[in-house]
mmCIF file of C-alpha atoms in Angstrom:
data_model
loop_
_atom_site.group_PDB
_atom_site.id
_atom_site.type_symbol
_atom_site.label_atom_id
_atom_site.label_comp_id
_atom_site.label_asym_id
_atom_site.label_seq_id
_atom_site.Cartn_x
_atom_site.Cartn_y
_atom_site.Cartn_z
ATOM 1 C CA MET S 107 23.366 30.380 13.075
ATOM 2 C CA GLN S 108 24.893 26.974 13.858
ATOM 3 C CA GLN S 109 22.836 23.877 13.106
ATOM 4 C CA ASP S 110 22.918 22.751 16.745
ATOM 5 C CA GLU S 111 21.475 26.087 17.849
ATOM 6 C CA VAL S 112 18.567 25.691 15.453
ATOM 7 C CA ALA S 113 18.021 22.175 16.801
ATOM 8 C CA ALA S 114 18.065 23.527 20.368
ATOM 9 C CA ARG S 115 15.319 26.020 19.523
ATOM 10 C CA VAL S 116 13.253 23.337 17.836
ATOM 11 C CA ARG S 117 13.603 21.269 21.014
ATOM 12 C CA GLN S 118 12.195 24.247 22.957
ATOM 13 C CA VAL S 119 9.160 24.251 20.680
ATOM 14 C CA ILE S 120 8.688 20.493 21.209
ATOM 15 C CA VAL S 121 8.963 20.892 24.997
ATOM 16 C CA ALA S 122 6.473 23.786 24.920
ATOM 17 C CA ALA S 123 4.100 21.573 22.924
ATOM 18 C CA GLY S 124 4.182 19.032 25.749
ATOM 19 C CA VAL S 125 4.350 16.066 23.357
ATOM 20 C CA SER S 126 6.893 13.430 22.394
ATOM 21 C CA ALA S 127 9.253 13.923 19.464
ATOM 22 C CA ARG S 128 7.324 11.231 17.554
ATOM 23 C CA GLU S 129 4.023 13.048 18.099
ATOM 24 C CA PHE S 130 5.611 16.336 17.070
ATOM 25 C CA ALA S 131 6.900 14.676 13.901
ATOM 26 C CA ARG S 132 3.323 13.573 13.205
ATOM 27 C CA ARG S 133 2.107 17.148 13.623
ATOM 28 C CA ILE S 134 4.662 18.547 11.204
ATOM 29 C CA VAL S 135 4.065 15.528 8.917
ATOM 30 C CA ILE S 136 7.633 14.295 8.540
ATOM 31 C CA ASP S 137 9.310 10.970 9.178
ATOM 32 C CA PRO S 138 10.188 10.736 12.900
ATOM 33 C CA SER S 139 13.656 9.501 11.936
ATOM 34 C CA LYS S 140 14.243 12.707 9.937
ATOM 35 C CA LEU S 141 13.281 14.813 12.938
ATOM 36 C CA SER S 142 15.566 12.747 15.167
ATOM 37 C CA ARG S 143 18.541 13.154 12.813
ATOM 38 C CA SER S 144 17.938 16.888 12.548
ATOM 39 C CA LEU S 145 17.739 17.263 16.322
ATOM 40 C CA ASN S 146 20.959 15.263 16.677
ATOM 41 C CA GLY S 147 22.779 17.422 14.150
ATOM 42 C CA THR S 148 23.283 14.805 11.437
ATOM 43 C CA ARG S 149 20.694 16.336 9.111
ATOM 44 C CA ARG S 150 19.654 19.915 8.370
ATOM 45 C CA PHE S 151 16.055 21.042 8.674
ATOM 46 C CA THR S 152 14.685 22.097 5.307
ATOM 47 C CA ALA S 153 13.155 25.534 4.887
ATOM 48 C CA ALA S 154 9.696 23.982 4.492
ATOM 49 C CA GLU S 155 10.128 21.935 7.675
ATOM 50 C CA LEU S 156 11.140 25.053 9.603
ATOM 51 C CA ALA S 157 8.065 26.800 8.246
ATOM 52 C CA ARG S 158 5.847 23.975 9.511
ATOM 53 C CA ILE S 159 7.615 23.885 12.886
ATOM 54 C CA ALA S 160 7.124 27.639 13.233
ATOM 55 C CA ASP S 161 3.449 27.332 12.352
ATOM 56 C CA ILE S 162 2.831 24.481 14.804
ATOM 57 C CA GLY S 163 4.823 26.220 17.542
ATOM 58 C CA ALA S 164 3.303 29.668 16.895
ATOM 59 C CA VAL S 165 6.777 31.164 16.585
ATOM 60 C CA ASP S 166 8.525 33.060 13.821
ATOM 61 C CA VAL S 167 10.939 31.201 11.550
ATOM 62 C CA GLY S 168 13.369 34.019 12.236
ATOM 63 C CA TRP S 169 13.293 33.076 15.916
ATOM 64 C CA LEU S 170 14.167 29.487 15.023
ATOM 65 C CA LEU S 171 17.081 30.769 12.978
ATOM 66 C CA GLY S 172 18.307 33.003 15.783
ATOM 67 C CA SER S 173 16.752 36.366 14.949
ATOM 68 C CA VAL S 174 13.177 37.456 15.598
ATOM 69 C CA ALA S 175 13.511 39.701 12.560
ATOM 70 C CA GLY S 176 14.359 36.661 10.499
ATOM 71 C CA SER S 177 17.975 37.419 9.582
ATOM 72 C CA ALA S 178 20.576 34.715 10.189
ATOM 73 C CA ASP S 179 23.609 33.114 8.593
ATOM 74 C CA GLY S 180 22.588 31.693 5.248
ATOM 75 C CA VAL S 181 19.453 33.864 4.955
ATOM 76 C CA ASP S 182 19.472 37.114 3.039
ATOM 77 C CA ALA S 183 17.665 40.357 3.836
ATOM 78 C CA ALA S 184 14.654 39.211 1.834
ATOM 79 C CA GLY S 185 14.340 36.184 4.071
ATOM 80 C CA ARG S 186 15.492 33.597 1.538
ATOM 81 C CA THR S 187 18.074 30.853 1.665
ATOM 82 C CA ALA S 188 20.870 30.562 -0.854
ATOM 83 C CA SER S 189 18.623 28.271 -2.888
ATOM 84 C CA GLY S 190 15.979 30.999 -3.069
ATOM 85 C CA THR S 191 13.494 29.359 -0.715
ATOM 86 C CA ALA S 192 11.591 31.738 1.538
ATOM 87 C CA VAL S 193 12.104 30.980 5.211
ATOM 88 C CA THR S 194 10.947 34.011 7.153
ATOM 89 C CA ALA S 195 7.426 33.637 8.394
ATOM 90 C CA SER S 196 4.647 36.154 8.523
ATOM 91 C CA PRO S 197 4.884 38.792 11.265
ATOM 92 C CA VAL S 198 6.875 37.953 14.341
ATOM 93 C CA ARG S 199 4.779 35.815 16.646
ATOM 94 C CA SER S 200 7.300 35.356 19.429
ATOM 95 C CA ALA S 201 7.326 38.041 22.089
ATOM 96 C CA SER S 202 10.788 37.003 23.215
ATOM 97 C CA ALA S 203 13.879 35.817 21.370
ATOM 98 C CA SER S 204 14.733 33.459 24.212
ATOM 99 C CA ARG S 205 11.487 31.582 24.739
ATOM 100 C CA PRO S 206 8.701 30.494 22.377
ATOM 101 C CA PRO S 207 5.048 30.925 23.318
ATOM 102 C CA ALA S 208 2.736 27.977 23.851
ATOM 103 C CA PRO S 209 2.076 26.311 20.483
ATOM 104 C CA SER S 210 -1.273 25.704 18.853
ATOM 105 C CA PRO S 211 -1.582 21.912 18.504
ATOM 106 C CA GLU S 212 -3.865 20.701 15.722
ATOM 107 C CA GLY S 213 -5.282 23.784 14.048
ATOM 108 C CA SER S 214 -2.181 24.797 12.132
ATOM 109 C CA ARG S 215 -1.884 25.750 8.494
ATOM 110 C CA PRO S 216 0.300 22.736 7.474
ATOM 111 C CA LEU S 217 -2.182 20.254 8.905
ATOM 112 C CA GLN S 218 -5.062 22.105 7.277
ATOM 113 C CA ILE S 219 -3.248 21.849 3.943
ATOM 114 C CA VAL S 220 -2.629 18.129 4.383
ATOM 115 C CA ARG S 221 -6.208 17.399 5.472
ATOM 116 C CA GLU S 222 -7.655 19.296 2.509
ATOM 117 C CA THR S 223 -5.221 17.509 0.200
ATOM 118 C CA VAL S 224 -6.421 14.144 1.523
ATOM 119 C CA ARG S 225 -10.064 15.192 1.109
ATOM 120 C CA LEU S 226 -9.496 16.313 -2.483
ATOM 121 C CA ILE S 227 -7.530 13.172 -3.354
ATOM 122 C CA ALA S 228 -10.429 11.072 -2.045
ATOM 123 C CA GLU S 229 -12.910 13.035 -4.151
ATOM 124 C CA ARG S 230 -10.948 13.457 -7.397
ATOM 125 C CA GLY S 231 -7.829 11.289 -7.344
ATOM 126 C CA PHE S 232 -4.308 12.567 -6.789
ATOM 127 C CA HIS S 233 -3.491 13.490 -10.391
ATOM 128 C CA ALA S 234 -6.682 15.510 -10.736
ATOM 129 C CA VAL S 235 -5.839 17.695 -7.736
ATOM 130 C CA ARG S 236 -3.926 20.894 -8.473
ATOM 131 C CA VAL S 237 -2.081 23.041 -5.978
ATOM 132 C CA ALA S 238 -4.535 25.798 -6.904
ATOM 133 C CA ASP S 239 -7.408 23.524 -5.818
ATOM 134 C CA ILE S 240 -5.754 22.928 -2.454
ATOM 135 C CA ALA S 241 -5.124 26.643 -2.026
ATOM 136 C CA ALA S 242 -8.773 27.418 -2.788
ATOM 137 C CA ALA S 243 -9.946 24.788 -0.288
ATOM 138 C CA CYS S 244 -7.680 26.349 2.361
ATOM 139 C CA HIS S 245 -8.722 29.906 1.428
ATOM 140 C CA THR S 246 -5.130 30.873 0.786
ATOM 141 C CA SER S 247 -2.681 31.344 -2.089
ATOM 142 C CA THR S 248 -0.609 28.796 -3.986
ATOM 143 C CA ALA S 249 2.469 30.603 -2.648
ATOM 144 C CA ALA S 250 1.347 29.794 0.893
ATOM 145 C CA ILE S 251 0.985 26.123 -0.052
ATOM 146 C CA HIS S 252 4.478 26.059 -1.585
ATOM 147 C CA TYR S 253 5.854 27.817 1.485
ATOM 148 C CA HIS S 254 5.014 24.756 3.594
ATOM 149 C CA PHE S 255 5.292 22.094 0.867
ATOM 150 C CA PRO S 256 7.563 23.198 -2.011
ATOM 151 C CA GLY S 257 6.441 20.526 -4.476
ATOM 152 C CA ARG S 258 3.649 18.055 -5.240
ATOM 153 C CA ASP S 259 5.886 15.124 -4.308
ATOM 154 C CA GLU S 260 6.472 16.478 -0.816
ATOM 155 C CA LEU S 261 2.785 17.243 -0.424
ATOM 156 C CA LEU S 262 1.868 13.701 -1.515
ATOM 157 C CA GLU S 263 4.383 12.245 0.921
ATOM 158 C CA ALA S 264 2.918 14.370 3.728
ATOM 159 C CA ALA S 265 -0.620 13.258 2.807
ATOM 160 C CA VAL S 266 0.419 9.583 2.823
ATOM 161 C CA ARG S 267 2.184 9.949 6.160
ATOM 162 C CA TRP S 268 -0.801 11.771 7.683
ATOM 163 C CA CYS S 269 -3.154 8.969 6.560
ATOM 164 C CA MET S 270 -0.796 6.371 8.014
ATOM 165 C CA ASP S 271 -0.526 8.204 11.328
ATOM 166 C CA GLU S 272 -4.268 8.802 11.572
ATOM 167 C CA ASP S 273 -5.014 5.156 10.855
ATOM 168 C CA THR S 274 -2.483 4.002 13.446
ATOM 169 C CA ARG S 275 -3.771 6.474 16.034
ATOM 170 C CA ARG S 276 -7.383 5.448 15.432
ATOM 171 C CA ARG S 277 -6.536 1.765 15.880
ATOM 172 C CA SER S 278 -4.615 2.500 19.067
ATOM 173 C CA ASP S 279 -7.422 4.615 20.542
ATOM 174 C CA THR S 280 -10.134 2.089 19.657
ATOM 175 C CA THR S 281 -8.378 -0.989 21.010
ATOM 176 C CA ALA S 282 -6.814 0.613 24.107
ATOM 177 C CA GLY S 283 -7.616 -1.441 27.186
ATOM 178 C CA THR S 284 -8.966 -4.415 25.230
ATOM 179 C CA ARG S 285 -7.494 -7.585 26.741
ATOM 180 C CA HIS S 286 -9.411 -10.270 24.842
ATOM 181 C CA ALA S 287 -7.604 -10.888 21.536
ATOM 182 C CA GLY S 288 -10.789 -12.021 19.809
ATOM 183 C CA ASP S 289 -12.540 -8.772 20.727
ATOM 184 C CA GLU S 290 -9.535 -6.735 19.606
ATOM 185 C CA LEU S 291 -9.374 -8.432 16.212
ATOM 186 C CA ARG S 292 -13.079 -7.774 15.672
ATOM 187 C CA LEU S 293 -12.564 -4.112 16.578
ATOM 188 C CA LEU S 294 -9.780 -3.890 13.991
ATOM 189 C CA ILE S 295 -12.063 -5.437 11.376
ATOM 190 C CA GLU S 296 -14.792 -2.953 12.256
ATOM 191 C CA LEU S 297 -12.362 -0.068 11.768
ATOM 192 C CA GLN S 298 -11.388 -1.372 8.334
ATOM 193 C CA THR S 299 -14.983 -1.775 7.118
ATOM 194 C CA PRO S 300 -15.881 1.301 5.006
ATOM 195 C CA ARG S 301 -19.319 2.057 6.435
ATOM 196 C CA THR S 302 -19.088 5.783 7.164
ATOM 197 C CA GLU S 303 -18.285 8.629 4.806
ATOM 198 C CA GLN S 304 -14.975 9.169 6.608
ATOM 199 C CA GLN S 305 -14.012 5.507 6.269
ATOM 200 C CA ARG S 306 -14.896 5.466 2.574
ATOM 201 C CA ARG S 307 -12.889 8.646 2.027
ATOM 202 C CA GLN S 308 -9.869 7.120 3.761
ATOM 203 C CA TRP S 309 -10.129 3.979 1.649
ATOM 204 C CA CYS S 310 -10.436 6.010 -1.565
ATOM 205 C CA VAL S 311 -7.172 7.707 -0.673
ATOM 206 C CA TRP S 312 -5.513 4.352 -0.005
ATOM 207 C CA LEU S 313 -6.623 2.993 -3.392
ATOM 208 C CA ASP S 314 -5.145 6.041 -5.108
ATOM 209 C CA LEU S 315 -1.932 5.702 -3.137
ATOM 210 C CA TRP S 316 -1.567 2.028 -4.049
ATOM 211 C CA ALA S 317 -1.290 3.089 -7.676
ATOM 212 C CA GLU S 318 1.217 5.811 -6.775
ATOM 213 C CA ALA S 319 3.242 3.324 -4.720
ATOM 214 C CA ALA S 320 3.779 1.265 -7.867
ATOM 215 C CA ARG S 321 5.371 4.284 -9.567
ATOM 216 C CA SER S 322 6.951 6.341 -6.782
ATOM 217 C CA THR S 323 9.937 5.166 -4.767
ATOM 218 C CA THR S 324 9.117 7.510 -1.881
ATOM 219 C CA VAL S 325 5.448 6.582 -1.661
ATOM 220 C CA GLY S 326 6.372 2.965 -2.235
ATOM 221 C CA ARG S 327 8.648 2.994 0.815
ATOM 222 C CA LEU S 328 5.879 4.537 2.917
ATOM 223 C CA HIS S 329 3.471 1.917 1.588
ATOM 224 C CA VAL S 330 5.845 -0.886 2.619
ATOM 225 C CA GLU S 331 6.353 0.713 6.037
ATOM 226 C CA TYR S 332 2.629 1.088 6.644
ATOM 227 C CA TYR S 333 1.781 -2.501 5.676
ATOM 228 C CA ARG S 334 4.652 -3.842 7.740
ATOM 229 C CA GLN S 335 3.199 -2.060 10.773
ATOM 230 C CA TRP S 336 -0.405 -3.019 9.964
ATOM 231 C CA ARG S 337 0.342 -6.712 9.381
ATOM 232 C CA GLY S 338 2.536 -6.684 12.486
ATOM 233 C CA THR S 339 -0.365 -5.339 14.545
ATOM 234 C CA VAL S 340 -2.714 -8.056 13.277
ATOM 235 C CA ALA S 341 -0.073 -10.758 13.765
ATOM 236 C CA ASP S 342 0.539 -9.636 17.358
ATOM 237 C CA VAL S 343 -3.193 -9.842 18.123
ATOM 238 C CA ILE S 344 -3.428 -13.314 16.580
ATOM 239 C CA ARG S 345 -0.313 -14.436 18.438
ATOM 240 C CA ARG S 346 -1.776 -13.203 21.711
ATOM 241 C CA GLY S 347 -5.061 -14.932 20.883
ATOM 242 C CA VAL S 348 -3.237 -18.230 20.403
ATOM 243 C CA GLU S 349 -1.630 -17.793 23.825
ATOM 244 C CA GLN S 350 -5.040 -17.029 25.349
ATOM 245 C CA GLY S 351 -6.568 -20.095 23.732
ATOM 246 C CA VAL S 352 -8.956 -17.866 21.761
ATOM 247 C CA PHE S 353 -7.406 -18.763 18.380
ATOM 248 C CA ARG S 354 -6.131 -22.007 16.931
ATOM 249 C CA PRO S 355 -2.346 -22.598 17.012
ATOM 250 C CA VAL S 356 -1.688 -21.005 13.610
ATOM 251 C CA ASP S 357 1.235 -19.229 11.978
ATOM 252 C CA ALA S 358 0.401 -15.683 13.124
ATOM 253 C CA ASP S 359 2.354 -13.930 10.371
ATOM 254 C CA GLY S 360 0.801 -16.056 7.619
ATOM 255 C CA ALA S 361 -2.690 -15.623 9.063
ATOM 256 C CA ALA S 362 -2.190 -11.846 9.291
ATOM 257 C CA LEU S 363 -1.061 -11.701 5.659
ATOM 258 C CA ALA S 364 -4.147 -13.619 4.533
ATOM 259 C CA LEU S 365 -6.554 -11.553 6.630
ATOM 260 C CA THR S 366 -5.149 -8.148 5.600
ATOM 261 C CA ALA S 367 -5.155 -9.191 1.940
ATOM 262 C CA LEU S 368 -8.790 -10.265 2.295
ATOM 263 C CA ILE S 369 -9.658 -6.916 3.895
ATOM 264 C CA ASP S 370 -8.035 -5.016 1.016
ATOM 265 C CA GLY S 371 -9.742 -7.085 -1.666
ATOM 266 C CA LEU S 372 -13.201 -6.854 -0.120
ATOM 267 C CA ALA S 373 -12.841 -3.135 0.604
ATOM 268 C CA SER S 374 -12.034 -2.409 -3.044
ATOM 269 C CA GLN S 375 -15.290 -4.129 -4.037
ATOM 270 C CA VAL S 376 -17.303 -2.248 -1.424
ATOM 271 C CA LEU S 377 -15.926 1.065 -2.670
ATOM 272 C CA ALA S 378 -17.253 0.269 -6.143
ATOM 273 C CA THR S 379 -20.780 0.373 -4.719
ATOM 274 C CA GLU S 380 -22.969 3.261 -3.730
ATOM 275 C CA PRO S 381 -22.429 4.347 -0.101
ATOM 276 C CA GLY S 382 -24.727 2.389 2.175
ATOM 277 C CA GLY S 383 -25.975 0.190 -0.623
ATOM 278 C CA GLN S 384 -25.032 -2.400 -3.190
ATOM 279 C CA LYS S 385 -24.529 -2.343 -6.915
ATOM 280 C CA ASP S 386 -26.325 -4.290 -9.636
ATOM 281 C CA GLY S 387 -28.338 -6.134 -7.009
ATOM 282 C CA ASN S 388 -25.259 -8.018 -5.809
ATOM 283 C CA PRO S 389 -25.730 -8.632 -2.068
ATOM 284 C CA GLY S 390 -22.041 -9.472 -1.621
ATOM 285 C CA THR S 391 -20.607 -6.047 -2.298
ATOM 286 C CA GLY S 392 -21.969 -3.990 0.604
ATOM 287 C CA ALA S 393 -20.099 -2.953 3.741
ATOM 288 C CA GLN S 394 -22.139 -5.264 5.961
ATOM 289 C CA ALA S 395 -21.472 -8.188 3.621
ATOM 290 C CA MET S 396 -17.746 -7.404 3.804
ATOM 291 C CA HIS S 397 -17.870 -7.302 7.596
ATOM 292 C CA ASP S 398 -19.791 -10.578 7.778
ATOM 293 C CA ALA S 399 -17.355 -12.270 5.386
ATOM 294 C CA LEU S 400 -14.370 -11.177 7.468
ATOM 295 C CA ILE S 401 -15.936 -12.391 10.710
ATOM 296 C CA ALA S 402 -16.815 -15.697 9.022
ATOM 297 C CA HIS S 403 -13.180 -16.024 7.905
ATOM 298 C CA VAL S 404 -11.948 -15.421 11.455
ATOM 299 C CA ASP S 405 -14.440 -17.940 12.876
ATOM 300 C CA ALA S 406 -13.584 -20.599 10.285
ATOM 301 C CA CYS S 407 -9.821 -20.189 10.133
ATOM 302 C CA LEU S 408 -8.734 -18.730 13.451
ATOM 303 C CA THR S 409 -11.243 -19.128 16.291
ATOM 304 C CA ALA S 410 -10.518 -22.125 18.483
ATOM 305 C CA PRO S 411 -13.412 -24.636 18.668
ATOM 306 C CA THR S 412 -13.610 -24.366 22.444
ATOM 307 C CA ALA S 413 -13.408 -20.572 22.594
ATOM 308 C CA GLY S 414 -16.541 -18.957 23.965
#
């Protein structure tokens, strides 16, 4: 089947999902630019990506390739590509070869795999997590894990991207409709303070990924991309606060760099303490102490003297 025909069927799945291409890329945990290039015909979908698209869209991979039974140009009778990668899905889920059924949004197997991977990384560290551990957590086989994510590197990249997307989505949802820049900055600080179990888990993953970013080109690029977006968000809020007269006339980019670095440094100390407490009697290492220190920094360095 021609590449443009595959892209056309993937577009049908995206339309049936009722979401943007960027949101669909988030659901299949790939870079939105990769999805865009594949849809435009300048890049081929990988077998693993087609498997994830089929799972999210509740269609058979064979349907995506042009045959409900799973046979298509480049795929042999056993449902494998020339490279030996399996591409046919489990039983046919599409009732028609011309139209996919309504997809299941967030309860898919690929997202379950990524979420369990993130949970295990937070608990044990990336290098202590085996594919067999992820399979056991998902109540499936290692073959099923490799079907969606052929290697550990791809699975790590998907886990990093999922964490980035979740963090961005959470910030967007929390600050939506907030007009006062001072209030918005305080909401962002609250989100970055590891008080809850979920927040601590997310931070534990980030700490592990920082180490990986120093060694992995792929994860390193994602790390740079995430921090560019995060610092840009903070800088935009500060810039808007200066315009509102809420913040002093400061260099927004420099102030954002200082504040995000302070958040990272304090969070790493908080994570070294027991959840909800402090270690060795040091009152400066708890989550509340971190939050108070960040607010004090904002008040001292950013808040305009006349701001209410």
